[in-house]
Short mmCIF file of C-alpha atoms in Angstrom, two decimals:
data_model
loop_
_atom_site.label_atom_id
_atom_site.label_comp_id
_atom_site.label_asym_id
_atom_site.label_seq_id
_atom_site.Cartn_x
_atom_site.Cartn_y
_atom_site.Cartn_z
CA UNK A 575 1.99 -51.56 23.50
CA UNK A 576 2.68 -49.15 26.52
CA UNK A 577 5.59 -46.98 25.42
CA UNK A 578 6.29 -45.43 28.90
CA UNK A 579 7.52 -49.10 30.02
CA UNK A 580 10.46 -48.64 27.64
CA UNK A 581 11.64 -45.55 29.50
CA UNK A 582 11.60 -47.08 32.67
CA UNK A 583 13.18 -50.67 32.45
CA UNK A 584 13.35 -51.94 35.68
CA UNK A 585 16.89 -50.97 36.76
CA UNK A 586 17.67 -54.69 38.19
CA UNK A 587 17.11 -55.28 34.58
CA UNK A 588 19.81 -53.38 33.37
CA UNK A 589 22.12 -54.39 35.81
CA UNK A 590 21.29 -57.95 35.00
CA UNK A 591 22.22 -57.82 31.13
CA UNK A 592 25.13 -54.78 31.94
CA UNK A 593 27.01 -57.91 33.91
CA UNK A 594 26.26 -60.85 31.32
CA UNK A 595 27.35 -58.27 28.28
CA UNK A 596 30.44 -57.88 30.97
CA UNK A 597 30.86 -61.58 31.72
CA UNK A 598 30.05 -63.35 28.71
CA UNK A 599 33.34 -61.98 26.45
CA UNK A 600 35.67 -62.65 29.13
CA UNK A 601 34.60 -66.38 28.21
CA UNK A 602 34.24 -65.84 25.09
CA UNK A 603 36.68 -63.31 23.68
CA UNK A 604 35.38 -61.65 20.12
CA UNK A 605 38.91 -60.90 19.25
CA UNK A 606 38.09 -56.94 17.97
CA UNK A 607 40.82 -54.71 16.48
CA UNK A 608 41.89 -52.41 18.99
CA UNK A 609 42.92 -49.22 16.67
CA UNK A 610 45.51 -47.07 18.40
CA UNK A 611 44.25 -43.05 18.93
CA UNK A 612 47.26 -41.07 17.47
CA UNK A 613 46.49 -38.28 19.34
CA UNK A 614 46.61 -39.20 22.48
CA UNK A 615 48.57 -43.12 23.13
CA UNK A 616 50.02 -42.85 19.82
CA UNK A 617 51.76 -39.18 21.21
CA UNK A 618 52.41 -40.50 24.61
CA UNK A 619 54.29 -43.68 23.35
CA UNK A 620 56.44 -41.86 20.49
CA UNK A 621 57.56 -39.22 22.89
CA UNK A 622 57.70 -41.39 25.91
CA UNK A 623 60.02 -43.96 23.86
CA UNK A 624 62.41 -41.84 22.87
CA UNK A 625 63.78 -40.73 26.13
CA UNK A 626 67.17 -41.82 26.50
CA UNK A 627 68.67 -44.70 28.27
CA UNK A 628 70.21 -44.47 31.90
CA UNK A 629 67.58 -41.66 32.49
CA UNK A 630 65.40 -41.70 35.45
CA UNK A 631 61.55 -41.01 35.46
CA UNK A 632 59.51 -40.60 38.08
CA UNK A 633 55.91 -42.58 38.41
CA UNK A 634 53.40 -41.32 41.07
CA UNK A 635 50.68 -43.48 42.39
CA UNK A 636 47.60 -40.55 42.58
CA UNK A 637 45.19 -43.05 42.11
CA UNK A 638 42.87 -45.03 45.13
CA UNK A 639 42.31 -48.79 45.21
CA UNK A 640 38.82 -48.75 43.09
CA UNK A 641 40.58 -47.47 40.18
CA UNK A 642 43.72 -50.47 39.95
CA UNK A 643 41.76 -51.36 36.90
CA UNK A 644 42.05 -49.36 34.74
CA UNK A 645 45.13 -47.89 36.26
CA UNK A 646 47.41 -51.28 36.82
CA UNK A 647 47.78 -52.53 33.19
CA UNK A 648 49.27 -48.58 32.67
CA UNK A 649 51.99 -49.53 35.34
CA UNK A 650 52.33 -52.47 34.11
CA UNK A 651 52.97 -51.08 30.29
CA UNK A 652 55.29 -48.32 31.63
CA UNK A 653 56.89 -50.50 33.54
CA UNK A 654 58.30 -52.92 30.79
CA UNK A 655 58.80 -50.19 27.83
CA UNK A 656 61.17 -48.68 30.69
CA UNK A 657 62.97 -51.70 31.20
CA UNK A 658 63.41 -52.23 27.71
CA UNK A 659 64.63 -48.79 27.45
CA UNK A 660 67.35 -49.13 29.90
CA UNK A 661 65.52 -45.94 31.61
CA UNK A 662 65.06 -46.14 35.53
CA UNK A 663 62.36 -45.78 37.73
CA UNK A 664 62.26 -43.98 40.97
CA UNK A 665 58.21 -44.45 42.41
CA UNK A 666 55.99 -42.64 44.72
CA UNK A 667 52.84 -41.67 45.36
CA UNK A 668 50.17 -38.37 46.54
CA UNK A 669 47.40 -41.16 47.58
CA UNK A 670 48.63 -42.74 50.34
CA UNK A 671 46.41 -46.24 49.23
CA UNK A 672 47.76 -46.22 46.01
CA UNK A 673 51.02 -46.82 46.65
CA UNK A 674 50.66 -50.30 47.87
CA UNK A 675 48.70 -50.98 44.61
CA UNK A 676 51.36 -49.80 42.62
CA UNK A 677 53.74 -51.97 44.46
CA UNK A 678 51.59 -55.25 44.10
CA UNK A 679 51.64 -54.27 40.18
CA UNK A 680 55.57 -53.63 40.03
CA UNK A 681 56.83 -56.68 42.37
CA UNK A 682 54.96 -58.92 39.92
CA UNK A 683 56.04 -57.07 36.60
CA UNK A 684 59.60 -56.99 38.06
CA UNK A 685 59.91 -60.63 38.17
CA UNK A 686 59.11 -61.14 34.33
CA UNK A 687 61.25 -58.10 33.14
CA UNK A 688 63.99 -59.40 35.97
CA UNK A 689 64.48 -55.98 37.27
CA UNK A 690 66.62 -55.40 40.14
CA UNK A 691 65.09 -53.40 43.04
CA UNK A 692 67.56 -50.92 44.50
CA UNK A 693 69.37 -50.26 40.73
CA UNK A 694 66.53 -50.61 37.85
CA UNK A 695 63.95 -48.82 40.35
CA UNK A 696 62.87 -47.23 43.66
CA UNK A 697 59.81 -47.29 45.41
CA UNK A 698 60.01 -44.68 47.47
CA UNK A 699 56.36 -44.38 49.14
CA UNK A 700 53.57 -41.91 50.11
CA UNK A 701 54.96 -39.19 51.95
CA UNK A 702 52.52 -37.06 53.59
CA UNK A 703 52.35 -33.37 53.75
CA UNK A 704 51.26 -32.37 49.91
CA UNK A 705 52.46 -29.55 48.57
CA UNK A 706 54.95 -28.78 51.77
CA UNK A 707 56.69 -32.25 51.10
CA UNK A 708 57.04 -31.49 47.32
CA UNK A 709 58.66 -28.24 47.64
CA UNK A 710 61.37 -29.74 50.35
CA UNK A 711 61.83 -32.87 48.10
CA UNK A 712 62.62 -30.32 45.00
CA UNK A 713 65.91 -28.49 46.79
CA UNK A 714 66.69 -31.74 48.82
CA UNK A 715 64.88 -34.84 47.24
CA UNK A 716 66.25 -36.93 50.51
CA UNK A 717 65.62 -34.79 52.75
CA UNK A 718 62.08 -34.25 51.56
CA UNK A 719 61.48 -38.29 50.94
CA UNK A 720 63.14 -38.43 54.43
CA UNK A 721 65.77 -40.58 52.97
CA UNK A 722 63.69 -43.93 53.29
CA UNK A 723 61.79 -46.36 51.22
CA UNK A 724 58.47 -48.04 50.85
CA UNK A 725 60.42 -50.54 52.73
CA UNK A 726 62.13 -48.80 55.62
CA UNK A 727 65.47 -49.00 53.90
CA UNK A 728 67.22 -46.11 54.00
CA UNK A 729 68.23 -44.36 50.41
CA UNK A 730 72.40 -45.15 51.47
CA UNK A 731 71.71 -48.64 50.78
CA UNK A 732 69.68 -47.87 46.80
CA UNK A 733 72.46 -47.17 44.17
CA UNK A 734 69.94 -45.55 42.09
CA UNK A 735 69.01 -43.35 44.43
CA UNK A 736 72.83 -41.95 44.69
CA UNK A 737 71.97 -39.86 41.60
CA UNK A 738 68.54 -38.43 42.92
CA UNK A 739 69.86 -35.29 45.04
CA UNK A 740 67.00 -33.02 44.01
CA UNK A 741 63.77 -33.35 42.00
CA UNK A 742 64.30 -30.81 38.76
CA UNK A 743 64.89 -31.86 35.58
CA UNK A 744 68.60 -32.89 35.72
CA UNK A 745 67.59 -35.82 37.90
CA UNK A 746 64.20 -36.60 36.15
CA UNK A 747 63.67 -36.66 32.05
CA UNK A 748 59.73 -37.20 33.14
CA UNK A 749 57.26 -37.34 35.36
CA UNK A 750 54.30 -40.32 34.90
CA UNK A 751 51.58 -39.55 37.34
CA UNK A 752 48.82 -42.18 37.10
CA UNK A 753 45.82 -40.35 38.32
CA UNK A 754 42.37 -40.63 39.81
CA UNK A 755 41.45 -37.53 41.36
CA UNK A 756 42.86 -34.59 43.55
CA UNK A 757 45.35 -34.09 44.39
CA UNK A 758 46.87 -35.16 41.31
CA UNK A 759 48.74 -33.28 37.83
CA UNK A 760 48.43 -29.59 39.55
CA UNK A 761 51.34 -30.36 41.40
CA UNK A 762 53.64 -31.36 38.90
CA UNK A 763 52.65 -28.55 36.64
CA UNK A 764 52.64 -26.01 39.05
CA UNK A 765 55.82 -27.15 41.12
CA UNK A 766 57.86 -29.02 38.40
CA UNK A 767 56.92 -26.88 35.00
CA UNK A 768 60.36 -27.49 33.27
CA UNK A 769 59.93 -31.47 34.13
CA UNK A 770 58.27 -33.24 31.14
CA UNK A 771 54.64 -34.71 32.19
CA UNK A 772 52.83 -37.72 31.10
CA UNK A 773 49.56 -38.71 32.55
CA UNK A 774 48.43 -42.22 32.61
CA UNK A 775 44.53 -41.06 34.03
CA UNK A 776 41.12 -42.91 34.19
CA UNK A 777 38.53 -42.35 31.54
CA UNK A 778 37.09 -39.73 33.90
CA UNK A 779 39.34 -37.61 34.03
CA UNK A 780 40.74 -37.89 30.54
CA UNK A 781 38.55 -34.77 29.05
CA UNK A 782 40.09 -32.25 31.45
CA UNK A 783 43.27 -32.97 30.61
CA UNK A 784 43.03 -32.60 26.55
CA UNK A 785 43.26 -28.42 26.95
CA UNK A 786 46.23 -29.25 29.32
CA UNK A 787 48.09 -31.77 26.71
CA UNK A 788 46.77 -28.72 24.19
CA UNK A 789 48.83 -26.45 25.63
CA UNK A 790 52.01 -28.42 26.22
CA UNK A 791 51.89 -28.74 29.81
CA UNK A 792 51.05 -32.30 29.26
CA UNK A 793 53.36 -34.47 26.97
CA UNK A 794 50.98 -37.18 26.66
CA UNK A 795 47.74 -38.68 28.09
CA UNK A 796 47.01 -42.02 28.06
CA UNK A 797 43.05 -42.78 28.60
CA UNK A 798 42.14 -45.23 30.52
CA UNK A 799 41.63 -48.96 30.17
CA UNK A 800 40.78 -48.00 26.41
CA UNK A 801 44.62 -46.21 26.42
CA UNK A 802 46.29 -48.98 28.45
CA UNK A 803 45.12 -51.89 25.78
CA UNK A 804 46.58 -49.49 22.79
CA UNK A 805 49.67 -49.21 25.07
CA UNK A 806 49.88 -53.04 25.41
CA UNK A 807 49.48 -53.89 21.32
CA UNK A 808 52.13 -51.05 20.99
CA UNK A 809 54.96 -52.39 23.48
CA UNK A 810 53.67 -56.11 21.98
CA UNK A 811 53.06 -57.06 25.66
CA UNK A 812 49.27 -58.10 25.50
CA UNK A 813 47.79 -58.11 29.11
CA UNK A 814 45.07 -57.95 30.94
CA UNK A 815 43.27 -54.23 29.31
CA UNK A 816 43.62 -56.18 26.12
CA UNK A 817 41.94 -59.08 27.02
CA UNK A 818 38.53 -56.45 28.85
CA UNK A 819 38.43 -54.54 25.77
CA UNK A 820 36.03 -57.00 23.92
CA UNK A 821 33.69 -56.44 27.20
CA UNK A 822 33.98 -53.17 27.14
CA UNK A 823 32.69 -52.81 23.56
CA UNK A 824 30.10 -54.93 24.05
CA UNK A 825 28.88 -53.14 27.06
CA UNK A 826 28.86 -49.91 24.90
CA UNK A 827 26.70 -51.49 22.51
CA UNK A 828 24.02 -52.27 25.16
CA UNK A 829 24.28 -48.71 26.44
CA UNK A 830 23.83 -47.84 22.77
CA UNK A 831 20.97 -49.45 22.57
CA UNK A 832 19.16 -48.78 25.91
CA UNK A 833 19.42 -45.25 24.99
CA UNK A 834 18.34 -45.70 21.37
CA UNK A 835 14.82 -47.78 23.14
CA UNK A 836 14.31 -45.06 25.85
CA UNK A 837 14.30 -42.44 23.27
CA UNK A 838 12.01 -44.39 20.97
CA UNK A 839 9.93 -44.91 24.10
CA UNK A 840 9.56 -41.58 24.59
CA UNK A 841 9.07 -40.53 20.69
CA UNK A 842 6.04 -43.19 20.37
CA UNK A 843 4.37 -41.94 23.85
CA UNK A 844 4.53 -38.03 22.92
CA UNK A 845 2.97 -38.70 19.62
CA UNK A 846 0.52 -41.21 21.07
CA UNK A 847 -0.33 -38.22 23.68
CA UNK A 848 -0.22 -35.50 20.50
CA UNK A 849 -2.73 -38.07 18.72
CA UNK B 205 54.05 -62.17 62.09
CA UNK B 206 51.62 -62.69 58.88
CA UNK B 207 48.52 -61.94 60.25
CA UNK B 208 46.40 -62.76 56.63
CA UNK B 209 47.45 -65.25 54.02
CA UNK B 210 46.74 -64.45 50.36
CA UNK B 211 44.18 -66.68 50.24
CA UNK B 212 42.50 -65.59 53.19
CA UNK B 213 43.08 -61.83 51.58
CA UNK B 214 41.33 -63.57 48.15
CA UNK B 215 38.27 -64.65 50.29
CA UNK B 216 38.48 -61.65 52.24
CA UNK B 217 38.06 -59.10 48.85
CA UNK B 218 35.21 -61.62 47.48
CA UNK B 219 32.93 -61.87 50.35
CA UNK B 220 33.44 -57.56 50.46
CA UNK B 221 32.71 -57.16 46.68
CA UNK B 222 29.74 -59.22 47.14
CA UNK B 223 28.57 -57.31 50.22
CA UNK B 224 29.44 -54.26 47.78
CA UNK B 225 27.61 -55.47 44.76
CA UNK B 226 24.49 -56.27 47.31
CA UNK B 227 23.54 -52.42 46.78
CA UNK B 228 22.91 -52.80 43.21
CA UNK B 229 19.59 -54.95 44.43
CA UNK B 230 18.45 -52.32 47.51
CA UNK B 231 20.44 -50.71 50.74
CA UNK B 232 21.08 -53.57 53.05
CA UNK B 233 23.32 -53.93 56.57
CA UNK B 234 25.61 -55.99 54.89
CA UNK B 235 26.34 -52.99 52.27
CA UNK B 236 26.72 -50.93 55.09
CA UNK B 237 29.36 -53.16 57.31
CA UNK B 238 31.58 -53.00 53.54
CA UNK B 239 31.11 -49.58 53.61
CA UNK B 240 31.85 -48.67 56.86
CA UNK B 241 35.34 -51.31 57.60
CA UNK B 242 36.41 -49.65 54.02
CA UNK B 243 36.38 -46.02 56.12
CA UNK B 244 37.83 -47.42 59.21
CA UNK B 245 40.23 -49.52 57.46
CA UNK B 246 41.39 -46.49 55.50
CA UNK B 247 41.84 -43.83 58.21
CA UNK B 248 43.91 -46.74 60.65
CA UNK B 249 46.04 -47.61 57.70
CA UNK B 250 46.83 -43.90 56.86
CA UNK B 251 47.50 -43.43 60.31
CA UNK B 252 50.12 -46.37 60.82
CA UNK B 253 51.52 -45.46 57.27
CA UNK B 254 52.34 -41.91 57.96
CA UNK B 255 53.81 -42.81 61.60
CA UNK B 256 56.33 -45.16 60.04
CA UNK B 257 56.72 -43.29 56.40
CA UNK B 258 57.53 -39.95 57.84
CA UNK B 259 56.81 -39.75 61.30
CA UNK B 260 59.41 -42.37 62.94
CA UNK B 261 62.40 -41.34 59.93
CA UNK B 262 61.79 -37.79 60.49
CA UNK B 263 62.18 -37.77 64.19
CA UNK B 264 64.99 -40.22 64.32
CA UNK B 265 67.18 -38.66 62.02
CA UNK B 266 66.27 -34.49 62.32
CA UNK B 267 65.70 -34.68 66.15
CA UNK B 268 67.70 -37.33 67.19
CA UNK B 269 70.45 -37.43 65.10
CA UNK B 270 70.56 -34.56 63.62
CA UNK B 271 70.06 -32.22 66.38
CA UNK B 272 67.36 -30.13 65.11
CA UNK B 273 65.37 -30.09 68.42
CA UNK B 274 63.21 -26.70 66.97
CA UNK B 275 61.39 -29.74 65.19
CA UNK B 276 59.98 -30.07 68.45
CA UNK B 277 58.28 -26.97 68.44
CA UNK B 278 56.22 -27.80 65.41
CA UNK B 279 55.13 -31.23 66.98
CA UNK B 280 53.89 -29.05 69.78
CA UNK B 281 52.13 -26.44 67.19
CA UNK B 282 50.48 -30.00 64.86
CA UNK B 283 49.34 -31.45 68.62
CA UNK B 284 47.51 -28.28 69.43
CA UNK B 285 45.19 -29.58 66.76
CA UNK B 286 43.82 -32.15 69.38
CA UNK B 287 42.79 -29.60 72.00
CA UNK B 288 39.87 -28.79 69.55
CA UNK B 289 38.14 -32.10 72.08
CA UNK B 290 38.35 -30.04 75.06
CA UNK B 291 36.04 -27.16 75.60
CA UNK B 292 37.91 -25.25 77.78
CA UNK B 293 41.37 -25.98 75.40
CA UNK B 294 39.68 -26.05 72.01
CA UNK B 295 41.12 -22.23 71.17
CA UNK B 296 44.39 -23.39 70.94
CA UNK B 297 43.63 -25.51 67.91
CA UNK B 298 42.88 -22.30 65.99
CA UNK B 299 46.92 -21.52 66.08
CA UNK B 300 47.54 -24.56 63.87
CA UNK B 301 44.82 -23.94 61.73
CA UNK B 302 45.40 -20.28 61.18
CA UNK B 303 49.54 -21.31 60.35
CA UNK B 304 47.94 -24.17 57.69
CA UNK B 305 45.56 -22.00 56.32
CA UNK B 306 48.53 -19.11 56.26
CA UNK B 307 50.95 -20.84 54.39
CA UNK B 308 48.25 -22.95 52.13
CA UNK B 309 46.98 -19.34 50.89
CA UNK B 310 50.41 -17.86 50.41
CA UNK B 311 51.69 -20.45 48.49
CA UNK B 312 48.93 -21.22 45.91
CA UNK B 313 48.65 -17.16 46.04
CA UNK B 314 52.28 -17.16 44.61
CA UNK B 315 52.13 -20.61 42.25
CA UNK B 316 48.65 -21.43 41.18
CA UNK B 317 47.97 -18.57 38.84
CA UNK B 318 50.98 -19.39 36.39
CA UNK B 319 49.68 -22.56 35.36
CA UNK B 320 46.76 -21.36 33.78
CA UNK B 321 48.40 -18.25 32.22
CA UNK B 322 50.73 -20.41 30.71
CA UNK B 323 47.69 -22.58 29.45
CA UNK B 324 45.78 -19.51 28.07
CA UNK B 325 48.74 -17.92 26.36
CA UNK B 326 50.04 -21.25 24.69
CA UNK B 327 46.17 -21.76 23.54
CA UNK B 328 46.48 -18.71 21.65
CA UNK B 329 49.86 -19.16 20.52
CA UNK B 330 50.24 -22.23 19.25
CA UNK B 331 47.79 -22.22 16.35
CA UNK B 332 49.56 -24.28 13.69
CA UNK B 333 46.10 -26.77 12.18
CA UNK B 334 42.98 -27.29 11.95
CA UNK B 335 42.33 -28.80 14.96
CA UNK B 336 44.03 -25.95 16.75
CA UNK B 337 41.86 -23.30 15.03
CA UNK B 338 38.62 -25.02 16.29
CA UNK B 339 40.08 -25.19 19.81
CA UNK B 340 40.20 -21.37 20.11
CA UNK B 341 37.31 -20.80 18.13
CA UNK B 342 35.14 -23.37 20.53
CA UNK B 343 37.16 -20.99 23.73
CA UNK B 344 36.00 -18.00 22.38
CA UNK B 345 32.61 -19.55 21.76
CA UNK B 346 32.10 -20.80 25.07
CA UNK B 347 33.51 -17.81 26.67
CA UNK B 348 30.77 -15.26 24.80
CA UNK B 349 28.00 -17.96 26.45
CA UNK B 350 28.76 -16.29 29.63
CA UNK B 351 29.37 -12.93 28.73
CA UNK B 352 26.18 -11.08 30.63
CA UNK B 353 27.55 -7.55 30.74
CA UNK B 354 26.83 -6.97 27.00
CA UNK B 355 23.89 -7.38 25.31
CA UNK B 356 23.07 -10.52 23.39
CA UNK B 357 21.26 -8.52 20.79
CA UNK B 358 24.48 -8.46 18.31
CA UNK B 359 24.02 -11.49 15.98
CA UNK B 360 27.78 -12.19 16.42
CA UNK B 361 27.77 -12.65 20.27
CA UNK B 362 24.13 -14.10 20.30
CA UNK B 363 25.30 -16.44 17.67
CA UNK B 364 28.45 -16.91 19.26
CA UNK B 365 26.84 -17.57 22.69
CA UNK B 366 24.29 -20.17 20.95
CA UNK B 367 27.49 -22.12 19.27
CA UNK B 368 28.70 -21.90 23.24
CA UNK B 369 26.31 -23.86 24.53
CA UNK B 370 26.00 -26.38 21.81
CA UNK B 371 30.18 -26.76 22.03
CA UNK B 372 29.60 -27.41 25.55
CA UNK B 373 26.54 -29.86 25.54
CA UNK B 374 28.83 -32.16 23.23
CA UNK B 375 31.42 -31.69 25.57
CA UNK B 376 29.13 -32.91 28.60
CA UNK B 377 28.24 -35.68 26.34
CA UNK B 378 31.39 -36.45 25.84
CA UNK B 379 32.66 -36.38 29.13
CA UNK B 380 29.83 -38.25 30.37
CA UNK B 381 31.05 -41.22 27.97
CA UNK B 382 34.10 -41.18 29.38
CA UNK B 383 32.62 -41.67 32.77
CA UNK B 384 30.53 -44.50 31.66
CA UNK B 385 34.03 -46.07 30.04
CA UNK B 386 35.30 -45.44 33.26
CA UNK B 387 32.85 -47.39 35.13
CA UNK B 388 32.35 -50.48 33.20
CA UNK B 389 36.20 -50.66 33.81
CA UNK B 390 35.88 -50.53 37.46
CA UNK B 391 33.30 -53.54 36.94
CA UNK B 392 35.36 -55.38 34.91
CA UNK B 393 38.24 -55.36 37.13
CA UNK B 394 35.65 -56.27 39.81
CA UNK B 395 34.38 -59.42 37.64
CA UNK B 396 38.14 -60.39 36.29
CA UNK B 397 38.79 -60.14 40.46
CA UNK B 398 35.74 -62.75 41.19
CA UNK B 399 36.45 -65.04 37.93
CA UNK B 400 40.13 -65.25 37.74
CA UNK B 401 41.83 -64.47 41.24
CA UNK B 402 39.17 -66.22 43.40
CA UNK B 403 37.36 -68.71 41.30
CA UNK B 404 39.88 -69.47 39.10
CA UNK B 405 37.59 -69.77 36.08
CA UNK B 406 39.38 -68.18 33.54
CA UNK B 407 43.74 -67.95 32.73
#
């Protein structure tokens, strides 16, 4: 048997069995436990639930259309535990494509959780100029957001947004950001330190946040799609993470084992060359 | 005026996943066309965003209404930035530029270190398990691996540099697992796209 063929698998291969492993339990759900990581969702749910009714948080869409994946059934999550909560939602974004993602995901949750747009949340868009924007919109939150909506409505007409004068911590009990990349968290923590923040991230960027929720600057950190299906079984609102987590595991297990045969590949060939 | 119906949209994303997913098998124009109307698409988009986001609301009510006409003055300034396409012009671009670059420098000069202060002292301060122990024993580990000014001869920094790098080859690995998470969930919402929004083959 040539050894050297199991190190180099024709990658077609791979992608072949990566999309049936994918595929197949999306048919064919397995139905496996999903354990929740007390760490990490199990800290970002206890603290996030207990802020108090009538509050206001603040989601930002830092995320780009190829992550609404992993990042949508977060929203989604958020979305109804605030609801339930009675706590209000005022919505922006830093990537200027991820706020209409974050809209899709809110018109649709809004319509099963009946929230009124205008009083139960805001969307107020992407406004542009980073850092500049973010200082203005902390002294003067309207005059920063210039005073207008995703919509072109201007904030006179959103009750909610009658008690959102500046963006400190009297207005806001929290920040969510729900992140993909740069820029993302840094400005909250730099800008915003005494606001509480909660990052909803991709898998990706999940490692570089741990020293971050280590240190307090982070409340909570909620990985990925991994985070978002523990989210869903703890809110009892099972959705669409929940129902890709049986693919995901089974995709790990191929992974598992392609490693596992490349490394026996190459085992078997260095002692067949020793020999 | 809708332009494109939902459906249209629907058939729209699948036939540009599939021109996508074409690059898994080798490069190919039709990659390329995905690739390039996903640029485009993004910088026109931006563009029309920004104009009515902030643009149009910022210039109707600070210029016009308001009566802050020095607002003009910085449109001027942020136009200069276009005179970069003329030869003969393109020096003027460097006054926007150099006020950017200014004020970027300035004010991550002043904000940007605190942050990380803040993260180094509460690392050290807020030792209260296990788990917290470990954390600055892994920093300090980590930090000896790229200590060169000293010699490595001392057992405790050679050992201490060793532990370094094996604390942060785990760390790779685990970050690297977390990409691979990552990217199977990017597929999946790809596939759940294709099988449920399109196809409608599963609820």
């Amino acid at each position: 048997m040539s050894w050297e063929k199991w190190q180099n698998i024709d990658r077609r291969i791979i992608y072949l069995l990566v999309t049936l492993v994918l595929i197949i339990p999306i048919f064919k759900p397995m139905g496996l436990p999903i354990t929740v990581q007390k760490d990490l969702t199990g800290l970002f749910y206890d603290r996030f639930d207990k802020i108090p009714a009538g509050s206001i948080v603040y989601f930002d869409a830092a995320y780009s259309p190829a992550q609404d994946a992993e990042i949508t059934p977060m929203v989604k999550a958020l979305f109804k535990q605030c609801m339930k909560n009675g706590v209000k939602i005022v919505v922006g974004g830093q990537f200027e494509t991820g706020v209409p993602f974050i809209n899709i995901a809110l018109t649709q949750v809004a319509a099963e959780t009946k929230a009124k747009y205008g009083e139960d949340y805001v969307e107020i868009g992407y406004k542009p100029g980073g850092v500049a924007t973010v200082r203005v919109m902390i002294n003067d939150f309207w005059e920063g957001a210039k005073s207008t909506d995703f919509y072109g409505d201007s904030f006179n007409t959103l009750p909610l947004m009658q008690k959102v004068k500046k963006f400190d911590e009297k207005a806001f009990a929290a920040i969510v950001i729900f992140e993909s990349g740069s820029p993302g968290m840094e400005t909250w923590y730099t800008y915003t330190p005494k606001i509480p923040l909660y990052k909803a991230s991709v898998m990706v960027e999940v490692s570089g946040s741990l020293p971050y929720l280590k240190s307090g600057q982070l409340k909570g950190v909620l990985p990925g799609m991994r985070g978002a299906a523990e989210y869903e079984k703890l809110i009892k609102a099972p959705g669409a993470a929940t129902k890709l987590m049986d693919a995901q595991s089974a995709a790990h297990l191929l992974v598992i084992l392609l490693l596992v045969v490349g490394n026996v590949g190459y085992l078997m060939s260095t002692r067949r060359g020793k020999a | 005026m809708t332009v494109i119906t939902p459906t249209m949209s629907t058939w729209l994303g699948v036939i540009f996943t599939l021109f996508a997913f074409s690059f898994l098998y080798k490069e190919n124009p039709f990659y390329r066309f995905a690739e390039h109307t996903l640029v485009a698409m993004q910088a026109a988009y931006t563009a029309v965003l920004e104009y009515y986001n902030y643009v149009k609301p910022a210039v109707q009510q600070d210029i016009l209404k308001g009566g802050r006409t020095w607002l003009i003055l910085a449109i001027v300034v942020g136009l200069l930035y276009y005179t970069m396409f003329h030869p003969k012009l393109s020096w003027l671009s460097r006054f926007p530029v150099s006020i950017a670059v200014g004020y970027g420098v300035g004010y991550n000069l002043a904000y940007t270190p605190r942050p990380f202060l803040v993260q180094i002292r509460d690392s050290f301060t807020q030792i209260k398990d296990v788990n917290s122990f470990l954390f600055v024993l892994f920093l300090l580990c980590t930090l000896t691996y790229f200590i060169f000014t000293i010699s490595h001869g001392s057992k405790v920094v050679r050992y201490g540099a060793i532990s370094g790098r094996w604390i942060m080859m785990i760390t790779f690995g685990y970050m690297f697992g977390n990409t691979v998470q990552g990217r199977f969930s990017l597929l999946l919402g790809r596939f759940l796209f294709l099988l449920k929004d399109a196809f409608h083959l599963v609820k």
